[in-house]
Tab-separated table of C-alpha atoms in Angstrom:
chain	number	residue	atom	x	y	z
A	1457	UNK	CA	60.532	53.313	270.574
A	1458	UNK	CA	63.759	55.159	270.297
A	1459	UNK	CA	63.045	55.377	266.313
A	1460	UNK	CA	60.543	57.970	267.276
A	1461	UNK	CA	62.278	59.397	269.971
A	1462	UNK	CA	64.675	60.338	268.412
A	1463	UNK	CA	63.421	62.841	265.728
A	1464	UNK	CA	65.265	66.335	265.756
A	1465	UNK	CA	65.068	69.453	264.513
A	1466	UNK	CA	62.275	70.494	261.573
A	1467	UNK	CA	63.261	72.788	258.863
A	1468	UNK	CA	60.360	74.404	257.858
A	1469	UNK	CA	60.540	76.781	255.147
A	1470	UNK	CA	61.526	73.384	252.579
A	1471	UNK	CA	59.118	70.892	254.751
A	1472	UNK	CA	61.428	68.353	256.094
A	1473	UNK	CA	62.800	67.022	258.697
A	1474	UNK	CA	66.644	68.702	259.190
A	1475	UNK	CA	67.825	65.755	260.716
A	1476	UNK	CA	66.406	62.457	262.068
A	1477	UNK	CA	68.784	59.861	263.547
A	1478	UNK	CA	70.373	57.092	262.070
A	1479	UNK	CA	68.312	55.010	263.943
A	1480	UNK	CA	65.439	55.345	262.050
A	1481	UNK	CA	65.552	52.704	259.408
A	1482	UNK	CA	62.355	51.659	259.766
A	1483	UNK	CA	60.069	52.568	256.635
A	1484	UNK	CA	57.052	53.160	258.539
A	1485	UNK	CA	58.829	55.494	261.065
A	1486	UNK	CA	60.097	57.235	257.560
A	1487	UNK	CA	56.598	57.640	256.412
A	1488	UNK	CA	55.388	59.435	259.781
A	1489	UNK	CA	58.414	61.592	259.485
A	1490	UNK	CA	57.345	62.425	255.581
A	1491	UNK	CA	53.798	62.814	256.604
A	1492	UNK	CA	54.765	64.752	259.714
A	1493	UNK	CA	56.741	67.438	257.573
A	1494	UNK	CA	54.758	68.130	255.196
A	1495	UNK	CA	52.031	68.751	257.506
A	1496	UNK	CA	54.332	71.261	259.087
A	1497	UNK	CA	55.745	73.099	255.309
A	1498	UNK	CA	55.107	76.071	253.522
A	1499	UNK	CA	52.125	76.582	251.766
A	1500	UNK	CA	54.198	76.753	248.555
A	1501	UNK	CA	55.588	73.156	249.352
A	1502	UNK	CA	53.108	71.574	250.371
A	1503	UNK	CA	52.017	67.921	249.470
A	1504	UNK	CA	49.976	66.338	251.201
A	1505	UNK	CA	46.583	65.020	251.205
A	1506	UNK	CA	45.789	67.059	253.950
A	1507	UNK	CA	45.927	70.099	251.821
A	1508	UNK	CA	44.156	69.251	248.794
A	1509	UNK	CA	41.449	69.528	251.263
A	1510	UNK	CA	41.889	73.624	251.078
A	1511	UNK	CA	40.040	73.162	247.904
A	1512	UNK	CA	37.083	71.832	249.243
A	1513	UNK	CA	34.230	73.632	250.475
A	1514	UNK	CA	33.968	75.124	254.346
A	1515	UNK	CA	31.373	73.118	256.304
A	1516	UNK	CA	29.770	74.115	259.740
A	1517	UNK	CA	30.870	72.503	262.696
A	1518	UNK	CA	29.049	72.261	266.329
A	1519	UNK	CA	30.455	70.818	269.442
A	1520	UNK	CA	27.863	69.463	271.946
A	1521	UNK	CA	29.353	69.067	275.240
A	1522	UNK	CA	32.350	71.460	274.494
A	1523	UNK	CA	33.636	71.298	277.929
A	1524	UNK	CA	34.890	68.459	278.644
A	1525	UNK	CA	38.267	66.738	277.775
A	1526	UNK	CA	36.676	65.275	274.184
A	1527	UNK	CA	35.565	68.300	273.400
A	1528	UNK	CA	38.576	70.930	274.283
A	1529	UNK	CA	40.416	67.959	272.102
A	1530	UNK	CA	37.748	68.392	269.532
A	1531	UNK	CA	38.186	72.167	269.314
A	1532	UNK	CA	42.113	72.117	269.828
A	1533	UNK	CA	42.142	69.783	266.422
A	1534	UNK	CA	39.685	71.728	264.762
A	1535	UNK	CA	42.153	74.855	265.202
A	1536	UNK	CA	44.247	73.689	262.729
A	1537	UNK	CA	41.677	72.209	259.711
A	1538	UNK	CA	41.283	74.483	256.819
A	1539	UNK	CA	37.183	73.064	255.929
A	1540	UNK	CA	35.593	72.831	259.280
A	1541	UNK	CA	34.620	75.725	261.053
A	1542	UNK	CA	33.113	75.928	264.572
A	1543	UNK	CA	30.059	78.086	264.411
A	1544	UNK	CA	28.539	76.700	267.897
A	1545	UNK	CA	29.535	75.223	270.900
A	1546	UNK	CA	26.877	74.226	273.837
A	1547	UNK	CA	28.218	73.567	277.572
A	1548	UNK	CA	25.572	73.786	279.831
A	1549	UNK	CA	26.802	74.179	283.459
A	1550	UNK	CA	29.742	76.875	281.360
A	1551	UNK	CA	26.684	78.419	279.315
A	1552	UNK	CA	27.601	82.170	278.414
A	1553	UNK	CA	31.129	81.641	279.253
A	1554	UNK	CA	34.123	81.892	276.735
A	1555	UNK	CA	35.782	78.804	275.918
A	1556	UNK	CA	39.422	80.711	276.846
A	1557	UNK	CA	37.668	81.157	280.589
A	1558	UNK	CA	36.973	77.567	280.308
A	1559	UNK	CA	40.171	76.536	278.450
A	1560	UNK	CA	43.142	78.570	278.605
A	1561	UNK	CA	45.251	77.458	276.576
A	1562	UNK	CA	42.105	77.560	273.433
A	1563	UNK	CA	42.374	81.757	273.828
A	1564	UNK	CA	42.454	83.713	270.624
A	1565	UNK	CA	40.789	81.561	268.391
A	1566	UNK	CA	37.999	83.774	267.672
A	1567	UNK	CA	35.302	80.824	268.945
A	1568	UNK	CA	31.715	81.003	270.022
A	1569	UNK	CA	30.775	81.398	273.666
A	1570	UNK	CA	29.197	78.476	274.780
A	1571	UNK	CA	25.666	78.596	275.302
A	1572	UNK	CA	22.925	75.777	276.448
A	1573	UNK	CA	21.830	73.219	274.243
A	1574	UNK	CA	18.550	74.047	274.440
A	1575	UNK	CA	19.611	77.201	273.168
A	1576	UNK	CA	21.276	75.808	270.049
A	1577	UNK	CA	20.234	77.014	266.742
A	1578	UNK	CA	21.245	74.071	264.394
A	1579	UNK	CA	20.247	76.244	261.333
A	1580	UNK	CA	24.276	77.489	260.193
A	1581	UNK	CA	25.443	73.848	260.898
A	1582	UNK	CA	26.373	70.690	258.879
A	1583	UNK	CA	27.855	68.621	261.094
A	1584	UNK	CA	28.339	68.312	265.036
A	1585	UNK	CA	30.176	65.688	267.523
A	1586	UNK	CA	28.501	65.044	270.753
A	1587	UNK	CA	30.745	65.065	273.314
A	1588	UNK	CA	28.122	64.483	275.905
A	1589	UNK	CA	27.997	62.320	278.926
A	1590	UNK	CA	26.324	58.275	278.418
A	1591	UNK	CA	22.468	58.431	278.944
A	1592	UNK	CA	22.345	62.250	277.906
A	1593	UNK	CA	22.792	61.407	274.498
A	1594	UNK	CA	20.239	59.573	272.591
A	1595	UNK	CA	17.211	61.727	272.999
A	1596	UNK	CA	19.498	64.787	272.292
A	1597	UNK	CA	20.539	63.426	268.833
A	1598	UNK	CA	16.959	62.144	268.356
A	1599	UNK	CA	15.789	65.651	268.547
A	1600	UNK	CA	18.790	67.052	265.405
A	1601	UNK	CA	17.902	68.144	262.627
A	1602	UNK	CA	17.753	64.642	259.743
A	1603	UNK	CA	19.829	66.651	257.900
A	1604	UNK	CA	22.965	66.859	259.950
A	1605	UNK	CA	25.754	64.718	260.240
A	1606	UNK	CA	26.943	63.393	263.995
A	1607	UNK	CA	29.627	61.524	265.130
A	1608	UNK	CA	28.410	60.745	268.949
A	1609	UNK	CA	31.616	60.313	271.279
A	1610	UNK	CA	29.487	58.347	274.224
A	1611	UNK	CA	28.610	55.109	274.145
A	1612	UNK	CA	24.835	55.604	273.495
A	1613	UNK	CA	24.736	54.081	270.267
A	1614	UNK	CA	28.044	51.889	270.044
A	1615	UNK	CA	26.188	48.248	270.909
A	1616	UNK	CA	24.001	47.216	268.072
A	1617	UNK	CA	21.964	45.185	271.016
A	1618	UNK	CA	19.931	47.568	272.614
A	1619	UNK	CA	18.826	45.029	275.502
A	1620	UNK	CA	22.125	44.746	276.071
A	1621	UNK	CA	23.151	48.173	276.239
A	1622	UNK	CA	20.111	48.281	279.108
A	1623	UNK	CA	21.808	45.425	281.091
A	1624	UNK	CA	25.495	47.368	281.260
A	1625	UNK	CA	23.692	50.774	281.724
A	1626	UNK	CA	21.170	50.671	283.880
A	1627	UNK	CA	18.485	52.165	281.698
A	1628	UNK	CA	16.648	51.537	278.648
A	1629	UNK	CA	17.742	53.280	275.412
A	1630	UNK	CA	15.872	55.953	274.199
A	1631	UNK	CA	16.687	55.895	270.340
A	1632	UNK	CA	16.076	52.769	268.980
A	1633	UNK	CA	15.076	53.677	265.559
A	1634	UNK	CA	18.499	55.918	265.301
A	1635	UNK	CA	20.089	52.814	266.813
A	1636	UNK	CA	19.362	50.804	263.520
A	1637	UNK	CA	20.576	53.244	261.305
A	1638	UNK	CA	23.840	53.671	263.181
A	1639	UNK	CA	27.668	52.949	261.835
A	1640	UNK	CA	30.418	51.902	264.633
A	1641	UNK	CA	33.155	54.248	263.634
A	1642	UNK	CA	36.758	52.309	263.875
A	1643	UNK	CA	37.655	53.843	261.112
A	1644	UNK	CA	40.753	51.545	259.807
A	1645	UNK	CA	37.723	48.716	259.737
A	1646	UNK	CA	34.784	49.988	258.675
A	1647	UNK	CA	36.084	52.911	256.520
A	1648	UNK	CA	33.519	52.462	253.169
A	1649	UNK	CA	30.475	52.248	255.586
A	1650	UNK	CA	31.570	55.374	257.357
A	1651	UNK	CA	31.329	57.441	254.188
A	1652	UNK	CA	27.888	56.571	253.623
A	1653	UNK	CA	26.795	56.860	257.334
A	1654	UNK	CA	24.790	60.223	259.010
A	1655	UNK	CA	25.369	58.963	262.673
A	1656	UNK	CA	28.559	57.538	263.601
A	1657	UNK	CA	29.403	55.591	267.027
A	1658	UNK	CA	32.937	57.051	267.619
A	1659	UNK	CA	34.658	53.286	269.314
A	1660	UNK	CA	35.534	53.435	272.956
A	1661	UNK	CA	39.477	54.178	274.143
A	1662	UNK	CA	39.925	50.935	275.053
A	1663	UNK	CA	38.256	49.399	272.219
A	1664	UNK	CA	39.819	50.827	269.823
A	1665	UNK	CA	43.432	50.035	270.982
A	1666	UNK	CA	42.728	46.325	271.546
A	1667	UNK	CA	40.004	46.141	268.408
A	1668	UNK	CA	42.830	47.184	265.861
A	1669	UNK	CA	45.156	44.625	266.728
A	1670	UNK	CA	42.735	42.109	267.043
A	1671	UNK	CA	39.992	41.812	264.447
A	1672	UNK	CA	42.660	41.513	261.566
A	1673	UNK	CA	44.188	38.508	263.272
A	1674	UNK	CA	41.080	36.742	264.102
A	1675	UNK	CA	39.858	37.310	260.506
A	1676	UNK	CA	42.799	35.777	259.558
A	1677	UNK	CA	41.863	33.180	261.647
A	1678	UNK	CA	45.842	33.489	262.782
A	1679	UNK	CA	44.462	33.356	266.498
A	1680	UNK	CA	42.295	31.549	269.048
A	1681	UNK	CA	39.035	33.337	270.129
A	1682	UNK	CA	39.174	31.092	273.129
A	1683	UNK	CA	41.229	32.695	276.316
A	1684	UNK	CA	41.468	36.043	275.442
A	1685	UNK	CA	43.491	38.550	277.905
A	1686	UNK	CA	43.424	42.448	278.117
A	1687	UNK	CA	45.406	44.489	280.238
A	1688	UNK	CA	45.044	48.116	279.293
A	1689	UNK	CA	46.234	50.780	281.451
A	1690	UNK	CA	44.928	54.593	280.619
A	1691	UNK	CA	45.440	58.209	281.830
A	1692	UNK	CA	43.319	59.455	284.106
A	1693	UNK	CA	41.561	61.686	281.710
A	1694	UNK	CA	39.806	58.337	280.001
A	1695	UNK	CA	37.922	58.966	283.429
A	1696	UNK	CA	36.064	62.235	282.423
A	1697	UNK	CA	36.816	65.938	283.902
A	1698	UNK	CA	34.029	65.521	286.038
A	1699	UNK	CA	34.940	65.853	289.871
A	1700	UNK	CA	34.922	62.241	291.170
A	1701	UNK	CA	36.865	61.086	294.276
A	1702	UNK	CA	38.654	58.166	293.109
A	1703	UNK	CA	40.100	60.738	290.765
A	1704	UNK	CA	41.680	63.232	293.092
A	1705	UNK	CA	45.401	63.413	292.838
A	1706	UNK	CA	46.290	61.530	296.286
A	1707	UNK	CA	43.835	58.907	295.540
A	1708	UNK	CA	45.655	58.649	291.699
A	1709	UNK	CA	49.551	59.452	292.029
A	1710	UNK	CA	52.086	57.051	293.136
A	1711	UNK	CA	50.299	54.038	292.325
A	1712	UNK	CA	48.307	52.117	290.068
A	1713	UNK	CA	44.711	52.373	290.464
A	1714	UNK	CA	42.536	48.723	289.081
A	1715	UNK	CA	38.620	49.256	288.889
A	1716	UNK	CA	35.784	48.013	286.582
A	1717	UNK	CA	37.041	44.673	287.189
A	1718	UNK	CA	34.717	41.659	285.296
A	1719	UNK	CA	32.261	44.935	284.326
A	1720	UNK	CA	33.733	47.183	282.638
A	1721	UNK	CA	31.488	49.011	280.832
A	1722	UNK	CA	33.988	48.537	277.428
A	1723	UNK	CA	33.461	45.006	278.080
A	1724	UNK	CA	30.208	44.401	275.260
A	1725	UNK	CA	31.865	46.663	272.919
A	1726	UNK	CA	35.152	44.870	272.616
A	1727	UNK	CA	33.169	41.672	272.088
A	1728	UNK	CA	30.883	42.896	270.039
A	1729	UNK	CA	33.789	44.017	267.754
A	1730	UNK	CA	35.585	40.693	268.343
A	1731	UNK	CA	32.512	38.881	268.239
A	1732	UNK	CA	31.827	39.966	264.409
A	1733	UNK	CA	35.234	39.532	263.093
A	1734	UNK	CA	35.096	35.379	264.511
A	1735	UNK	CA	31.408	35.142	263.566
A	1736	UNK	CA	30.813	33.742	266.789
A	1737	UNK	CA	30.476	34.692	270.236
A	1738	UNK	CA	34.080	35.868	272.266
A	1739	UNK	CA	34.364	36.515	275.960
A	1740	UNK	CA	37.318	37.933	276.887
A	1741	UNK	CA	38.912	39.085	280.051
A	1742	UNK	CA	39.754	41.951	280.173
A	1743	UNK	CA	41.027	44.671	283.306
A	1744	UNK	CA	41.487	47.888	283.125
A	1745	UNK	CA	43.703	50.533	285.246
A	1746	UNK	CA	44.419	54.016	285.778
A	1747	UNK	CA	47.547	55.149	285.356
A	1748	UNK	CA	48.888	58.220	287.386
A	1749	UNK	CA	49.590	60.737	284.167
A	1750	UNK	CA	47.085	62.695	281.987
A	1751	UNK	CA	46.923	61.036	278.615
A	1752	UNK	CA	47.926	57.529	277.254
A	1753	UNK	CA	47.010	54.056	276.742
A	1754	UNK	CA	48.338	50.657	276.672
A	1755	UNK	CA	47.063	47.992	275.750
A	1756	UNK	CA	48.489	44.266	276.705
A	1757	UNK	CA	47.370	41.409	275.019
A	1758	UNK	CA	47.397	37.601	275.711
A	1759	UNK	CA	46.389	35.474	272.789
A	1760	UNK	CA	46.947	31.644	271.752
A	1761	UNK	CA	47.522	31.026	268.238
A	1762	UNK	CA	46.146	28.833	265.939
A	1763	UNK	CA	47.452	25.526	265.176
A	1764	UNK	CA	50.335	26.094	263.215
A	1765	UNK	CA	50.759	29.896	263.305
A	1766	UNK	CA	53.585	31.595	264.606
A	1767	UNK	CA	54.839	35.306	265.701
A	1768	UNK	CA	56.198	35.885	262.473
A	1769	UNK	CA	52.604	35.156	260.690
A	1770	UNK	CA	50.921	37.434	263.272
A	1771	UNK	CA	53.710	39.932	262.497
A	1772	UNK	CA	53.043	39.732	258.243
A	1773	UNK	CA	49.835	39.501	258.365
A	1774	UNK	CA	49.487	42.897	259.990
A	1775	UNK	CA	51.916	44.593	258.852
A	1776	UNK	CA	49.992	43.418	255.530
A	1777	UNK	CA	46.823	44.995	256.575
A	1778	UNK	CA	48.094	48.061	258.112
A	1779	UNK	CA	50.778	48.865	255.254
A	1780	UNK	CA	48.838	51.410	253.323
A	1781	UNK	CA	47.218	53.171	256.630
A	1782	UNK	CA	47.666	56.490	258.200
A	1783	UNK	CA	47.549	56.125	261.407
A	1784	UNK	CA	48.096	52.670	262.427
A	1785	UNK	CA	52.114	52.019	262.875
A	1786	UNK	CA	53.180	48.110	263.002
A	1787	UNK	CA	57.019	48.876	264.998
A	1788	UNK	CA	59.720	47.148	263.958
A	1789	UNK	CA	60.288	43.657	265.254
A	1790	UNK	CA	61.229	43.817	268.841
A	1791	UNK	CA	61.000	47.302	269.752
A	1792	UNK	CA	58.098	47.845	272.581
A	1793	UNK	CA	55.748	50.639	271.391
A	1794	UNK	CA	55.004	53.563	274.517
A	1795	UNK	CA	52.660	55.797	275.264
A	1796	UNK	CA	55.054	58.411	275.470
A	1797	UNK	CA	56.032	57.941	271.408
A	1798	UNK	CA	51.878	58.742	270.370
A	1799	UNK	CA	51.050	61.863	273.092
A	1800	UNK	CA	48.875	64.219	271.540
A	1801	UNK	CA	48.918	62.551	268.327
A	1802	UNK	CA	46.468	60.603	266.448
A	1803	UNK	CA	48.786	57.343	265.885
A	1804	UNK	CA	48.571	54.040	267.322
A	1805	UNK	CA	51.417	51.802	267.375
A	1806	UNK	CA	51.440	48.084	267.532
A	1807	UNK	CA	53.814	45.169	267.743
A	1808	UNK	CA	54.199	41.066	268.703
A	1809	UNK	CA	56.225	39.218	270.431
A	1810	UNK	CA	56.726	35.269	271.392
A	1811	UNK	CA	55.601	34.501	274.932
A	1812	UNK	CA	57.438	32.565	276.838
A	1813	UNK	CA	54.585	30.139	276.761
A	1814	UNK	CA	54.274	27.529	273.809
A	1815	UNK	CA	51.648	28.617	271.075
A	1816	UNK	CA	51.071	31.830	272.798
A	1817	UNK	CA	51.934	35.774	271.806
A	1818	UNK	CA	51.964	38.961	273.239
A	1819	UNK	CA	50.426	41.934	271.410
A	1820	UNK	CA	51.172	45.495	272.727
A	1821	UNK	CA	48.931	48.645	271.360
A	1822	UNK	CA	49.047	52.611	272.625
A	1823	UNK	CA	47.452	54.991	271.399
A	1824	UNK	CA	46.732	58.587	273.114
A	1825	UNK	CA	43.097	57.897	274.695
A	1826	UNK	CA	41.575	61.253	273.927
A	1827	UNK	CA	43.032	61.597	270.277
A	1828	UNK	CA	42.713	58.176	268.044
A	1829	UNK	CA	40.828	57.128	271.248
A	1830	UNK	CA	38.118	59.665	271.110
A	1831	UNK	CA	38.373	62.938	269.087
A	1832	UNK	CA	41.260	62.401	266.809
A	1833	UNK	CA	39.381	59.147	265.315
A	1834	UNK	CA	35.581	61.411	265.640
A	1835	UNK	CA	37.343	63.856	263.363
A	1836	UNK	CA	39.365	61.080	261.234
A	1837	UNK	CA	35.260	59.703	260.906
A	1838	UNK	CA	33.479	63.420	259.788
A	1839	UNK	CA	36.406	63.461	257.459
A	1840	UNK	CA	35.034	60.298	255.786
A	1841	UNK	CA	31.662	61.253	255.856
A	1842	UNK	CA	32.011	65.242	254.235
A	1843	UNK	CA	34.292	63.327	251.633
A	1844	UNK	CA	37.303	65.766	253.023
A	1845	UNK	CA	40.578	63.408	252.955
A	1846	UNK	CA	40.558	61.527	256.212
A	1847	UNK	CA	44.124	63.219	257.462
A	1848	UNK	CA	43.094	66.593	257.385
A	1849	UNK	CA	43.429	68.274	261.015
A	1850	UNK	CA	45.230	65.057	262.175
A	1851	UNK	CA	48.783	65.238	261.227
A	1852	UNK	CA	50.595	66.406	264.473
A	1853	UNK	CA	53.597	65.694	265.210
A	1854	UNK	CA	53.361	63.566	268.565
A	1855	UNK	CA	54.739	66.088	271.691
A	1856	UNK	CA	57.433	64.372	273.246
A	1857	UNK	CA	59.107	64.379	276.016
C-alpha cells in the first residue's frame, strides 16, 4: 500500500504530518494520517478523542499472564494510556522477577514485579486481561472477584457451545455459568453489547481478520455461505513464546510452514461468527501457515457471490459499513493491503478484487496478530466497557519499514 508507505516526516510541536506524499489521495489514508498526528501533538493542540479521555477517572489495571507476547503487548499499550494504570501483574514461572528482566525493552516504566497468581490481591483493581494459556483460564476467572471487569485473551470462553468447545479441546469446560454470561468481543460488530458486558471473549487472530470482512457481506447477503476459502498466513508469534520445536528458527526461516490443517483450533470460532451473521450453519475451509517473521497476518479469501452481485457491490457495501470506524481501513480500489503497512498498529486493512473466475471475488485482510488480533482489540474492548473512548492507548502510528 504505497499510500501508507509513504508517510514522512511528523512535525510535532503543531500535530501534523510535515509532509505526506502526493500519493495519498485516498480519504481514509487522510483520516489515519489526521488521527495519527494528533495522537502524536502537543498537549496544547490536541484533539482527539483519545484525550478527552484525560478527564476521566484512573482505573486499576491487572495483567494475568504478563509474560507472554499478549501480555508484554498489553503492557507496552498500556504505557501510553492516560486512565489505566497497572497496579499488578502475575507470571508464574517469572514470579518475583521485574518485568524489564523479563522484557527489556518495557524498563523504566515504574511497573510491578510480577508475582504468582495465587498471590494476587485483586483488592486495588478494576479491571484485568487474562493473558493466560487455553484450559488455564476458566477456573481462574471463576475464582475473580464479581466485581471486576475481564477481557480473557484465550479461547476459554469464545464458543457459546460448550460441548463443542470439549470436542476441539480435549477437555470439558470448567465455567459454564460464566460461559452464559459471556460477550464475544469483535469489537467493530458487537460494539453496544460490549459496553454492557463484565467478561469479554477477546476474538481469535485469525478470526478476527477473516470475521471483519466477512460477516458484513454475508449480512448483506452480497455473498454465498456455500464454498468458503481461507488462507491466512501469520507470524510466528500467533504461536505463543512458549519453547516448542516446530518453532525454532531452522525449523521456521526460509520457508513456509502449513499445520492445523482441517483442525484448526480457530476453525468453530470463525463459523460460529459466520454461522450467526447467515443464520444458518457455514463450514468453511480454511488453512493456516506460519510465516517466517515475528508479527503479521494475512488473510486470503475465496468467496462466490450472490446472484447478481458484483465486486463493486462487495466494495460499497463495505466501505459503507466501515466508513465511520477507527480501525478498520477499506484501501482504495486495487491496491493490495500488507502486513508490513499495519506492524505494531492496531489497524486492519481490507480490499476486493474480481477473480479470474466468473461470480467469484477475492478478499484480502491484515492486521498485526498480537495488536487488533489480540491486545490492541482487548484494550479497544475495556475501553468500551469503563466508558473511556474506544481509541485511547491505540493510536500508533504503524512502524514501518
Amino acid at each position: 500500500m504505497g499510500s501508507l508507505s509513504s508517510l514522512n516526516s511528523i512535525c510535532i510541536d503543531r500535530g501534523c504530518f510535515a509532509k505526506c506524499q502526493d500519493s495519498i489521495k485516498n480519504s481514509k489514508v487522510k483520516k489515519l494520517c489526521t488521527r495519527a498526528s494528533v495522537a502524536m501533538s502537543a498537549p496544547q493542540s490536541l484533539r482527539s478523542e483519545e484525550f478527552k479521555a484525560q478527564k476521566f477517572e484512573k482505573f486499576r489495571v491487572g495483567v494475568l499472564g504478563a509474560s507472554g507476547y499478549t501480555g508484554s503487548e498489553i503492557i507496552r499499550l498500556l504505557a501510553a494510556h492516560p486512565n489505566f494504570q497497572i497496579t499488578l501483574m502475575t507470571a508464574d514461572r517469572k514470579a518475583g522477577q521485574s518485568i524489564e528482566s523479563v522484557f527489556p525493552h518495557l524498563v523504566k516504566r515504574g511497573l510491578p514485579d510480577l508475582i504468582a497468581i495465587k498471590d494476587a490481591d485483586f483488592s486495588n483493581v478494576d479491571a484485568v486481561f487474562c493473558c493466560l494459556p487455553h484450559g488455564t483460564t476458566q477456573e481462574i476467572i471463576k475464582g475473580l472477584p464479581s466485581s471486576l471487569k475481564i477481557v480473557d485473551l484465550s479461547v476459554d470462553f469464545r464458543l457459546r457451545d460448550v460441548g463443542e468447545y470439549e470436542e476441539w479441546y480435549g477437555q470439558p469446560h470448567r465455567a459454564q455459568e460464566l460461559q452464559k454470561e459471556t460477550v464475544y468481543g469483535l469489537t467493530e460488530i458487537s460494539r453496544p453489547e460490549i459496553q454492557s458486558a463484565r467478561l469479554i471473549a477477546n476474538p481469535g487472530c485469525y478470526p478476527t481478520s477473516i470475521q471483519l470482512p466477512l460477516i458484513p457481506l454475508i449480512k448483506a447477503n452480497l455473498i454465498e455461505v456455500k464454498n468458503i476459502i481461507i488462507d491466512s498466513k501469520s507470524g510466528v508469534s500467533g504461536a505463543g513464546r512458549g519453547a516448542k520445536e516446530a518453532n525454532l528458527y531452522t525449523e521456521i526461516a526460509e520457508g513456509i510452514h502449513s499445520y492445523g490443517v482441517t483442525r484448526h483450533r480457530h476453525v468453530p470460532e470463525i463459523e460460529q461468527g459466520l454461522s450467526d451473521a447467515a443464520k444458518s450453519k457455514v463450514t468453511v475451509s480454511f488453512t493456516p501457515h506460519l510465516m517466517p517473521m515475528s508479527r503479521g497476518m494475512q488473510s486470503t479469501i475465496y468467496v462466490e457471490m450472490a446472484p447478481g452481485a458484483s465486486t463493486e457491490d462487495l466494495y460499497e457495501h463495505l466501505r459503507s459499513f466501515y466508513e465511520e470506524e477507527e480501525f478498520v481501513i477499506l484501501l482504495k480500489k486495487n491496491e493490495i493491503p500488507h502486513t508490513r503497512h499495519v506492524r505494531g498498529s492496531n489497524y486492519c486493512l481490507m480490499n476486493v478484487f474480481p477473480d479470474r473466475i466468473p461470480g467469484r471475488a477475492i478478499i484480502i485482510s491484515v492486521i498485526d496478530n498480537l495488536v487488533k488480533g489480540a491486545s490492541g482489540q482487548a484494550l479497544q474492548n475495556l475501553n468500551l466497557m469503563m466508558g473511556i473512548p474506544e481509541n485511547t492507548g491505540l493510536l500508533s502510528v504503524p512502524l514501518f519499514p
